[in-house]
Coordinates of C-alpha atoms in Angstrom, one line a residue:
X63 CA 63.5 127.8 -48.1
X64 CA 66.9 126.5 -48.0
X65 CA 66.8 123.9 -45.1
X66 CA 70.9 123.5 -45.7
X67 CA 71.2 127.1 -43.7
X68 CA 70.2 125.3 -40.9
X69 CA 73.9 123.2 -41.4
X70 CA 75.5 126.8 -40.4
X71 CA 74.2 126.7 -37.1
X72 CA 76.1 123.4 -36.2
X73 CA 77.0 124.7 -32.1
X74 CA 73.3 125.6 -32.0
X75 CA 71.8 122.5 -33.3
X76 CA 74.8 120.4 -31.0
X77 CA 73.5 122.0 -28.0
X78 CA 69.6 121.7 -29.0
X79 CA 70.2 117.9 -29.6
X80 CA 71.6 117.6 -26.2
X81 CA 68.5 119.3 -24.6
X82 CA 66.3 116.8 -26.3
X83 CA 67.8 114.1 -24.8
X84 CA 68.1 115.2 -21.4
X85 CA 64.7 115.9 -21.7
X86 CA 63.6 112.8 -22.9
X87 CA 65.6 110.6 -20.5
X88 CA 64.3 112.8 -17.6
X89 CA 60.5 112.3 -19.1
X90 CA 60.8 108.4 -19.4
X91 CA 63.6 107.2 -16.9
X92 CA 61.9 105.9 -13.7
X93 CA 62.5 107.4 -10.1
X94 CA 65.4 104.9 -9.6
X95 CA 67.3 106.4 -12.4
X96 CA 67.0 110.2 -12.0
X97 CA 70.7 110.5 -11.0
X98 CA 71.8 109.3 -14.5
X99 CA 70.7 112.6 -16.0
X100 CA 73.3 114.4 -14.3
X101 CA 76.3 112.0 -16.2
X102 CA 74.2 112.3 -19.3
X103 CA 74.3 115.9 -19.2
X104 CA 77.8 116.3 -18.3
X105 CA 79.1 113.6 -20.5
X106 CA 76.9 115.1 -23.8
X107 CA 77.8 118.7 -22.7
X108 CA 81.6 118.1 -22.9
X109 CA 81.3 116.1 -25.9
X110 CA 78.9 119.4 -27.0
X111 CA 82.1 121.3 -26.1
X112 CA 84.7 119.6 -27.4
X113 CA 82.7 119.7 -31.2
X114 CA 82.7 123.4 -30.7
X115 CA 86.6 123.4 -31.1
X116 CA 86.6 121.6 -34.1
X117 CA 86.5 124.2 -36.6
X118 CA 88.6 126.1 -38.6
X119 CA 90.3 128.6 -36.8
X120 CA 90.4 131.6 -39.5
X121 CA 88.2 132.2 -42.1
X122 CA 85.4 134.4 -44.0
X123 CA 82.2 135.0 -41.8
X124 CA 79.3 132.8 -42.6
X125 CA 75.3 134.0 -42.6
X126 CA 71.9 132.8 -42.8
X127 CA 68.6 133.3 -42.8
X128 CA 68.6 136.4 -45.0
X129 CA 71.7 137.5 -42.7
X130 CA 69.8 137.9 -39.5
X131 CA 72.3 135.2 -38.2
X132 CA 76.2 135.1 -38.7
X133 CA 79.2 132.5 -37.4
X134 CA 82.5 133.1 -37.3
X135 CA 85.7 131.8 -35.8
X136 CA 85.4 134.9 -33.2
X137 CA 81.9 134.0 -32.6
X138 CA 82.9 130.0 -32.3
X139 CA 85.5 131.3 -29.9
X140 CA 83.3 133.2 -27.8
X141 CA 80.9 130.3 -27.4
X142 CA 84.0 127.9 -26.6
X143 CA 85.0 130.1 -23.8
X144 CA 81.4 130.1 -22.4
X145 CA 81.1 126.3 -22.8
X146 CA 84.0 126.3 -20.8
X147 CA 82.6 127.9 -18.0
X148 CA 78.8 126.1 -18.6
X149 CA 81.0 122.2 -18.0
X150 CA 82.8 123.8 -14.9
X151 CA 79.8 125.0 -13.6
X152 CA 77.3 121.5 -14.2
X153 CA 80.6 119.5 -12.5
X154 CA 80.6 121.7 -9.6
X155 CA 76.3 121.3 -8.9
X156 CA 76.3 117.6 -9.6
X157 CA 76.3 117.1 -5.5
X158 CA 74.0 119.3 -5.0
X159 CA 71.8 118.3 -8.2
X160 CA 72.3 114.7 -7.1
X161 CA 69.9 115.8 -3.7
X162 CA 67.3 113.8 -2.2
X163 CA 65.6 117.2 -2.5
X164 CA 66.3 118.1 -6.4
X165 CA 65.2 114.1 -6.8
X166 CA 62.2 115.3 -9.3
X167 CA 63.0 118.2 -10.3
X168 CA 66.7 117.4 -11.2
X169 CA 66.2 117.4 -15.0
X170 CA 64.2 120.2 -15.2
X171 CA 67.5 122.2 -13.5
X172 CA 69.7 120.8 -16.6
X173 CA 67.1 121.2 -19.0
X174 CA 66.6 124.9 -18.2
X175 CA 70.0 125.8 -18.1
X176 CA 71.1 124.6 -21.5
X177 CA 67.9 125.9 -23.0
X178 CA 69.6 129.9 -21.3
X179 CA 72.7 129.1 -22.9
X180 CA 70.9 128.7 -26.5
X181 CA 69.6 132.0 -26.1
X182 CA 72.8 133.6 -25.4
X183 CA 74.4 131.3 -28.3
X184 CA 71.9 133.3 -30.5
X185 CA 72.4 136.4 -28.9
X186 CA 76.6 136.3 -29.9
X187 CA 75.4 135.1 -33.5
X188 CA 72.4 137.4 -33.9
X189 CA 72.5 140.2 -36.9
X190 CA 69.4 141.4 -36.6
X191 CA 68.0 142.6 -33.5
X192 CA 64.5 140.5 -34.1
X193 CA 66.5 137.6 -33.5
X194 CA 69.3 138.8 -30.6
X195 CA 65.7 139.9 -28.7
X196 CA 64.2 135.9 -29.0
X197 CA 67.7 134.9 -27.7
X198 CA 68.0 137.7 -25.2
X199 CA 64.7 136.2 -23.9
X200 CA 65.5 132.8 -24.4
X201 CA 68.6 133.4 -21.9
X202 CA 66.6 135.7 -19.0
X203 CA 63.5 134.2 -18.6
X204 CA 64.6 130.5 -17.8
X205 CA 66.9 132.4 -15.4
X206 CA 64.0 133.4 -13.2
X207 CA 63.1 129.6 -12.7
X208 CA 66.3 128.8 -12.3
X209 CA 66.7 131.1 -9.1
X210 CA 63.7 130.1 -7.6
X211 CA 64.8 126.5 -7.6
X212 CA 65.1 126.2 -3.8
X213 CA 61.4 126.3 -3.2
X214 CA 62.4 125.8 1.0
X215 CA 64.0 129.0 1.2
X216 CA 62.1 132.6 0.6
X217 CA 65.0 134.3 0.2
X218 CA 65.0 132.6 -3.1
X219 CA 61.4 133.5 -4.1
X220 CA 61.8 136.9 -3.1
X221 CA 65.2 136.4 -5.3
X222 CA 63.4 135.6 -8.5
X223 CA 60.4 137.9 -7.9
X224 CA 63.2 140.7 -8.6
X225 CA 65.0 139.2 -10.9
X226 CA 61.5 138.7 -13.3
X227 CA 60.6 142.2 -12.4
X228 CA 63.8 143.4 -13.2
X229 CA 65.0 141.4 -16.4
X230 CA 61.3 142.5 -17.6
X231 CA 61.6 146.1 -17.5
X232 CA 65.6 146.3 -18.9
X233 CA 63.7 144.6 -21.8
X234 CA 60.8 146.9 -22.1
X235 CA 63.7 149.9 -22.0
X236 CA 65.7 148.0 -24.2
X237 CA 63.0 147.4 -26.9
X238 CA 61.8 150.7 -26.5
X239 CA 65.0 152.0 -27.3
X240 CA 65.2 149.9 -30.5
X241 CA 61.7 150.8 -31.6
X242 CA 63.5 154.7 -31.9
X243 CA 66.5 153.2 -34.1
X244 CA 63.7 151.4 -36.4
X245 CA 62.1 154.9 -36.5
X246 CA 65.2 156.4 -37.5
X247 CA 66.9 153.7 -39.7
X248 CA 64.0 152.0 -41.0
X249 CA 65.8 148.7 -40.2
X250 CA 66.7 146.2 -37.4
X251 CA 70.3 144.7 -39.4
X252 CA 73.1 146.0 -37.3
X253 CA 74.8 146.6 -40.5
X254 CA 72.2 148.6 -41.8
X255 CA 71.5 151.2 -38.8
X256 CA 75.0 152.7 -39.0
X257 CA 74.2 153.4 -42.4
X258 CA 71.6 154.6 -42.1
X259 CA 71.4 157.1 -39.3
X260 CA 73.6 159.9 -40.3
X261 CA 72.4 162.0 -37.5
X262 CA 69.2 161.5 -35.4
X263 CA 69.4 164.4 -33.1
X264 CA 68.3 164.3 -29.4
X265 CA 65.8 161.2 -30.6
X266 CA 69.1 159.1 -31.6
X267 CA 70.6 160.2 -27.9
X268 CA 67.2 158.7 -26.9
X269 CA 67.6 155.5 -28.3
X270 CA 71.5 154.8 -27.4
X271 CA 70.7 155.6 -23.6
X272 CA 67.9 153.3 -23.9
X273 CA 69.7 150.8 -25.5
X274 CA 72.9 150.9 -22.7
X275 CA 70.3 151.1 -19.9
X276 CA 68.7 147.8 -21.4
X277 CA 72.0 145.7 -21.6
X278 CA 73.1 147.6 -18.2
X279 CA 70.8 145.7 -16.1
X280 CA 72.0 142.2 -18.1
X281 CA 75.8 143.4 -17.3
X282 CA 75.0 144.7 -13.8
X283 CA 76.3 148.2 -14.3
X284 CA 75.9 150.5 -11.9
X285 CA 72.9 152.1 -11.6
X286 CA 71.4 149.7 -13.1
X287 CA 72.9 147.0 -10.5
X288 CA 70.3 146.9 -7.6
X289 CA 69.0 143.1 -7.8
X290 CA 72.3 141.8 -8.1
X291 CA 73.1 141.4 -4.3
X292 CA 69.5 140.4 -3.6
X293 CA 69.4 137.9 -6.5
X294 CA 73.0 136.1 -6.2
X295 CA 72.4 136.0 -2.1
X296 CA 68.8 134.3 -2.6
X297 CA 69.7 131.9 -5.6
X298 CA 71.5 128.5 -5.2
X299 CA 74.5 128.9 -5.7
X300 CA 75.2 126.6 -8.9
X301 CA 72.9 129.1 -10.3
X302 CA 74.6 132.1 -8.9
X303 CA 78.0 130.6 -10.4
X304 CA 76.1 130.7 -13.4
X305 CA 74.3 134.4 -13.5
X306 CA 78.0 135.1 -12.1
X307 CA 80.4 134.4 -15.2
X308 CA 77.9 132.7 -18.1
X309 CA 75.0 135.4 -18.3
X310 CA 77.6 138.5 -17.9
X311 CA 80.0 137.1 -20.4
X312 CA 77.2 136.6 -23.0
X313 CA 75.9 139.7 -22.5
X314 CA 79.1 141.7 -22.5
X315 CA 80.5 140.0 -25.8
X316 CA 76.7 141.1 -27.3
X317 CA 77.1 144.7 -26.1
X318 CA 80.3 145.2 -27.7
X319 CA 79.3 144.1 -31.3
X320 CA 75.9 146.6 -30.8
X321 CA 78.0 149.3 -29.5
X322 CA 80.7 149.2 -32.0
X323 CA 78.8 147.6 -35.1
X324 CA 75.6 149.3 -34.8
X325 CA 76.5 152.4 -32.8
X326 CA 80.3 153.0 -33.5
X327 CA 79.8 155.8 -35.7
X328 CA 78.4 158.0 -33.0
X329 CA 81.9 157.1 -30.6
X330 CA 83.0 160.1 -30.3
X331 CA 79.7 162.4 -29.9
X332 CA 77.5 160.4 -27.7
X333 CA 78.0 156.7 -26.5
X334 CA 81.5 157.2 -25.5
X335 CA 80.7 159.7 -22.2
X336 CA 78.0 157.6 -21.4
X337 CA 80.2 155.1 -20.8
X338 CA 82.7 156.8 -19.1
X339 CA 80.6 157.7 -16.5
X340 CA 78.9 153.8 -16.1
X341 CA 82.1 152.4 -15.9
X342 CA 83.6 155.0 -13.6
X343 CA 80.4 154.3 -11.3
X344 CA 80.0 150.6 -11.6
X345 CA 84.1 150.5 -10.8
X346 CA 83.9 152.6 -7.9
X347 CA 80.3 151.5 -6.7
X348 CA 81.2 147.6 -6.8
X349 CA 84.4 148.1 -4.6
X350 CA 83.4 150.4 -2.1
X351 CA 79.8 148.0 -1.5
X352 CA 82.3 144.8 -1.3
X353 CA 84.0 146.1 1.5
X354 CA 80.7 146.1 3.8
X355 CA 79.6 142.4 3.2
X356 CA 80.0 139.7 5.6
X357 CA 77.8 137.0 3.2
X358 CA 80.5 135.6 0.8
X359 CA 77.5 135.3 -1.9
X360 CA 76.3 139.2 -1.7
X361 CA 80.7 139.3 -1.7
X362 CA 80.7 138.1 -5.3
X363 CA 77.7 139.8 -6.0
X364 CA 79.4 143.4 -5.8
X365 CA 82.7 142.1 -6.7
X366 CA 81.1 140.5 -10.3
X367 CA 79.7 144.2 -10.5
X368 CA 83.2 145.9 -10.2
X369 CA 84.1 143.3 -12.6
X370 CA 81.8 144.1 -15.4
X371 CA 83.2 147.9 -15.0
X372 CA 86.6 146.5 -16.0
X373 CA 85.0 143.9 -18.9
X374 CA 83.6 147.4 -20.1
X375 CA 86.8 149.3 -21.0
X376 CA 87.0 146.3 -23.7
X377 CA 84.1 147.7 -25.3
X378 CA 85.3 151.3 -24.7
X379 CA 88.6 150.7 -27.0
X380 CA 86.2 149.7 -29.3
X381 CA 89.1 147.9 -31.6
X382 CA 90.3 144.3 -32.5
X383 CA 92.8 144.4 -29.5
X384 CA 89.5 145.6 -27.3
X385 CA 87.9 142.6 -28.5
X386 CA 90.2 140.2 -27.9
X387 CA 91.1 141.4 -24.4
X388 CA 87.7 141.3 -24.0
X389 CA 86.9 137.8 -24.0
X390 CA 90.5 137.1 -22.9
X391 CA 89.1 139.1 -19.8
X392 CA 86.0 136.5 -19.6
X393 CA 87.8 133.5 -19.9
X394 CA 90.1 134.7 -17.0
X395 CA 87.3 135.8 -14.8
X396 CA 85.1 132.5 -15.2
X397 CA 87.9 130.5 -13.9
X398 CA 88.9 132.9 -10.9
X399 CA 85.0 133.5 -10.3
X400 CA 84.3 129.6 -10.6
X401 CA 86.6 128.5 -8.2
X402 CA 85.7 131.1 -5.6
X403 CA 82.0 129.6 -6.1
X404 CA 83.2 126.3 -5.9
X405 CA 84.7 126.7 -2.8
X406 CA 81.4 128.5 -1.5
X407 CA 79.6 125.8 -2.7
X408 CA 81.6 122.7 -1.2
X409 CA 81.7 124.4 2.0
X410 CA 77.4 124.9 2.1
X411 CA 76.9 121.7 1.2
X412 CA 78.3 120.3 4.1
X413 CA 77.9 122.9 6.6
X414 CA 75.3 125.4 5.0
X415 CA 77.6 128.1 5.5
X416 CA 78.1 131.2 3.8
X417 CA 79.3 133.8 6.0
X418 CA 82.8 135.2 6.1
X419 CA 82.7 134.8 9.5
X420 CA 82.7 131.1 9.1
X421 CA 85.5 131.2 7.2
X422 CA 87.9 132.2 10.1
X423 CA 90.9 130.2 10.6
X424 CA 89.8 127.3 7.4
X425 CA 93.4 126.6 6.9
X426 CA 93.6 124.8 9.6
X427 CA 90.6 122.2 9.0
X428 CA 90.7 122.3 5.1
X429 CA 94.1 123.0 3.5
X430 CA 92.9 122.6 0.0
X431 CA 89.4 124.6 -0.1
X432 CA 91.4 127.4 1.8
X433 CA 94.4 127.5 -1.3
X434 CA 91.9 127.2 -4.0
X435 CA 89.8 130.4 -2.3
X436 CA 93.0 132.4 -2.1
X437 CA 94.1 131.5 -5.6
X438 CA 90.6 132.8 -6.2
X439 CA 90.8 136.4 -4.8
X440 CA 94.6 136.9 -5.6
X441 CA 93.3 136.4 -9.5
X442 CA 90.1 138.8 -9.0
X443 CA 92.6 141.5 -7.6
X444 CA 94.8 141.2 -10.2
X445 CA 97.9 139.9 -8.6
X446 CA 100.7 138.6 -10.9
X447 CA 101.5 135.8 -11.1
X448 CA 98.0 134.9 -11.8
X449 CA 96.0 134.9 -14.8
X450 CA 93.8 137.8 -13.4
X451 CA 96.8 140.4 -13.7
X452 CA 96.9 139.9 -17.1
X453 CA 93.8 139.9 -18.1
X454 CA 93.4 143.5 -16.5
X455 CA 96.9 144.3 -17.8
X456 CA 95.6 143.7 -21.5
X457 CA 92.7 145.4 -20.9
X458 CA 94.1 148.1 -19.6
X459 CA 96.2 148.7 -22.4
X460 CA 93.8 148.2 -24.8
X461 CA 91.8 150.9 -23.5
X462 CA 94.5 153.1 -23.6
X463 CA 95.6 152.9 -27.0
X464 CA 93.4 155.3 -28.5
X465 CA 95.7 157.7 -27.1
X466 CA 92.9 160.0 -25.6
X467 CA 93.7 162.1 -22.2
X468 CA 90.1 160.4 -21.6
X469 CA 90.7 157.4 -21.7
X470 CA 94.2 157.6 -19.8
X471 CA 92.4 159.2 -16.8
X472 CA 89.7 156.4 -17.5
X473 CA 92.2 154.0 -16.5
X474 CA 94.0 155.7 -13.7
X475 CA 90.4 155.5 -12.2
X476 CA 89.7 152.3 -13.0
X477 CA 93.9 151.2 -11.6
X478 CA 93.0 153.3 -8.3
X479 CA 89.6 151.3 -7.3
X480 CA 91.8 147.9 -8.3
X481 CA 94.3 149.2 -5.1
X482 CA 90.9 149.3 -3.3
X483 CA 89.9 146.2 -4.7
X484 CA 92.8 144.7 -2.8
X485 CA 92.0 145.8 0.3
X486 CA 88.6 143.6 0.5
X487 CA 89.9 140.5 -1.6
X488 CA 92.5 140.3 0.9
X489 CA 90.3 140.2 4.0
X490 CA 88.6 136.6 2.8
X491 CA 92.6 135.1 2.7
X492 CA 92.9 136.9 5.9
X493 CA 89.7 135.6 7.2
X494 CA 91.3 132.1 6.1
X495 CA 95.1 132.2 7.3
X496 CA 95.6 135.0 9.8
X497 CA 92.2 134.9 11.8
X498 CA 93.1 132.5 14.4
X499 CA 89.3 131.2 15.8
X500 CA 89.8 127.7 17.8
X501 CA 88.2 125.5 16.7
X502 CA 86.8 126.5 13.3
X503 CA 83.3 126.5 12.4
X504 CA 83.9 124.9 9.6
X505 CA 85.1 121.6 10.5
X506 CA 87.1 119.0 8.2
X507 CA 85.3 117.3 5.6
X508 CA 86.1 115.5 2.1
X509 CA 84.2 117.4 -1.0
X510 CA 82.5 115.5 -3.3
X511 CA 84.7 113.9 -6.2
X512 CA 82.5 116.3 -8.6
X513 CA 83.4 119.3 -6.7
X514 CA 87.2 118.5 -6.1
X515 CA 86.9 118.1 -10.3
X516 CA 85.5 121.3 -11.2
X517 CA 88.1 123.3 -8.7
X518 CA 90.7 121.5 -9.8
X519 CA 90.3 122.7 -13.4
X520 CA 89.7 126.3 -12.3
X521 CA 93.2 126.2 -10.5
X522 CA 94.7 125.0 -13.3
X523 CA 93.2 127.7 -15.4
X524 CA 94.2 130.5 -13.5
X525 CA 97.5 129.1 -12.8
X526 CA 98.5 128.4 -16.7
X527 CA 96.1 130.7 -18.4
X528 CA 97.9 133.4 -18.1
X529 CA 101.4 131.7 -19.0
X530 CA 100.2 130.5 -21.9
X531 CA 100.1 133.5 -24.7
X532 CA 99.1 131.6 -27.2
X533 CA 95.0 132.0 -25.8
X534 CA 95.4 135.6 -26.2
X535 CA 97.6 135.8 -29.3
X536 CA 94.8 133.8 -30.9
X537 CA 92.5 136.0 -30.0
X538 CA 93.6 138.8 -30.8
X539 CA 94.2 137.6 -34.5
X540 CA 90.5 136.0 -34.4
X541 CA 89.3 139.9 -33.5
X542 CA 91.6 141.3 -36.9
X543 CA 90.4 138.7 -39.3
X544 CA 86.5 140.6 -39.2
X545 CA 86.2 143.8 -39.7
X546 CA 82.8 144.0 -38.9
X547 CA 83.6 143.9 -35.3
X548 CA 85.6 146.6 -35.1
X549 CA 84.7 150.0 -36.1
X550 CA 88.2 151.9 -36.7
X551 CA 87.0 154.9 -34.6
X552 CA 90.6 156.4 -33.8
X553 CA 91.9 155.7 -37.6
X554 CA 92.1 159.3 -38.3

């Protein structure tokens, strides 16, 4: 065996290398010096981070292990932006990892994290689906300790309970699906299948839904969305940051290379209604179910479900410019999504707060918090000046460009339910400036340094993101450079 493959995976091994560490200073570092994991995780994560930016920025794509694992500056790219979001979001939980009550188990809360994202960093990298299954499991199952952290509360036990139940059956569908493209194809290389499978009938029908239903229930889509509310409402809420943004964007940059790489030659007779009709649902579903809540978290939850209806008409175009809107779409939405968390989270920390109720009249007690929160939902809705209008603006048109009446009455659907979408956004700012409720609940308070950090950075990404073209030029021209991504479906 050439042990010099191993040199390919140089984010992977970065990241493993940083997991031992945390997990050997949390194994020998006495009680007195628990809180030093949390700087030692931050500090080797953005140094983790950084490394991931040094590479070259174009170039051929890069396999090993008999091709079951590929890199590429796209695929470097992808992982950058969700490195991004994984720093924002250990910032943001350092006051509450910092607890007298996470005192012992505070390591094991970094540890398990990092070890999710090196699942999903083999998950974007896999070629094979033997190996995007280990990673696919390597990224849920740690999630189901990690939302049954707060072992005071039973909302959170009942949280992972369905979560576990959950991620275990989308896998069993998932796998069960693949088992008929092995029958079919005689092979598990994405690569290989499309050549392969000519035509597989009603079997091959079969197989795709099971496949979709699989990764539906990682992405959220309706009606595959149920434990979403449950789950984000019963988790803490560093974790439900994290299942927010991290897990979705993984997940969604993975179901567009399957759909288009494995499955694209099938667009246009099977796969492409079926997601029509998800994305129409999980749209339309997500904003109508936002407008009932009064608990900011179950808020998000239906909101980041609306949101992955949107991420979807990426992976509808099913092109370079698809692509890149794509993950120009996630880098905007962990930002927006982050902040809104961050606020959330500040605000329970002090108070243990989490109704929107609570939230009445905030301007008046805490200025800042109540700015970065309507920053927030302005960039969810989509309202320009913000990066959040253009991320859906490029999506938009990237799903359009096919040309298909289809697709154009896709996107009138999907412009309609973001005019909805206002609507309930605009009731948390209202909540925040126009509700007049003397004197708040919520009274004034300082958030910690770490927490003041972390929403400082996602204001200054949704603020300059979207000026700056350059993100999404780059991109875009990452997307072109492969081929393999994108499956030229509307060349003739």
């Amino acid at each position: 065996m050439d042990y010099s493959q191993f040199l390919v995976m140089h984010q992977e091994i970065g990241l493993l290398v940083l997991i031992l560490l945390v997990f050997l200073y949390d194994t020998f570092s006495n009680t007195t010096a628990t809180k030093g994991v949390s700087y030692l995780t931050v500090c080797g994560f953005a140094v983790v981070t950084l490394l991931g930016f040094v590479q070259p920025w174009f170039g051929e794509t890069t396999s090993a292990f008999g091709g079951m694992y590929a890199t590429s500056p796209v695929m470097g790219s992808i992982k950058n932006i969700l490195n991004i979001g994984v720093l924002i979001v250990l910032i943001q939980a350092m006051q509450w990892a910092d607890g007298e009550y996470m005192r012992i188990r505070r390591g094991e809360f970094y540890e398990l994290l990092l070890i999710t994202l090196l699942g999903m960093y083999f998950m974007i990298s896999a070629r094979h689906f033997l190996l995007f299954i280990i990673g696919l499991e390597t990224a849920s199952l740690p999630l189901a300790a990690l939302v049954a952290f707060d072992k005071k509360h039973y909302e959170s036990h009942e949280a992972a309970a369905k979560y576990i139940l959950t991620a275990v059956f989308s896998s069993a569908i998932f796998m069960m699906g693949l088992s008929f493209v092995y029958g079919l194809a005689g092979t598990l290389y994405f690569a290989d299948i499309a050549a392969s499978m000519a035509d597989g009938g009603a079997l091959l029908i079969v197989a795709i839904a099971f496949v979709i239903a699989g990764m539906g229930f990682k992405l959220s889509l309706v009606p595959f969305h149920l434990w979403t509310a449950d789950v984000y409402q019963g988790a803490p809420t560093s974790v439900t940051s994290y299942l927010s943004v991290i897990s979705k964007g993984a997940a969604a940059f993975s179901f567009f290379v399957i759909m288009v790489q494995v499955f694209g030659p099938f667009y246009g007779k099977i796969w492409e209604w079926m997601l029509y009709g998800l994305i129409i649902l999980t749209i339309t579903v997500g904003n109508l179910f936002a407008l009932r809540q009064k608990n900011l978290k179950r808020f998000l939850a239906f909101s980041s479900i609306s949101q992955a209806g949107y991420i979807m008409l990426g992976v509808v175009a099913g092109s370079a410019l698809g692509l890149g809107s794509l993950m120009f779409y996630i880098l905007v939405y962990i930002f927006s999504n982050l902040a809104a968390f961050g606020v959330i989270q500040a605000v329970e920390n002090k108070t243990g707060k989490v109704d929107m109720d609570s939230y009445n009249n905030l301007y008046s007690t805490n200025p800042k918090l109540a700015f970065t929160m309507m920053l927030a939902m302005f960039s969810l809705a989509g309202i320009p000046p913000f990066a959040g209008f253009f991320s859906k603006f490029f999506i938009f048109s990237a799903a359009v460009q096919p040309g298909t009446s289809a697709l154009y009455i896709l996107v009138l659907i999907a412009l309609i339910n973001t005019i909805v979408s206002l609507y309930y956004y605009l009731l948390v700012v209202k909540a925040m400036f126009i509700k007049n409720q003397e004197p708040c609940v919520i009274g004034n308070f300082t958030s910690a340094l770490s927490e003041r950090v972390g929403m400082t950075v996602c204001v200054a990404g949704i603020i300059l993101v979207g000026l700056a073209s350059c993100i999404y030029d780059f991109l875009i021209q990452a997307s072109k450079v492969f081929p393999e991504y994108v499956f030229t479906i509307f060349a003739n």
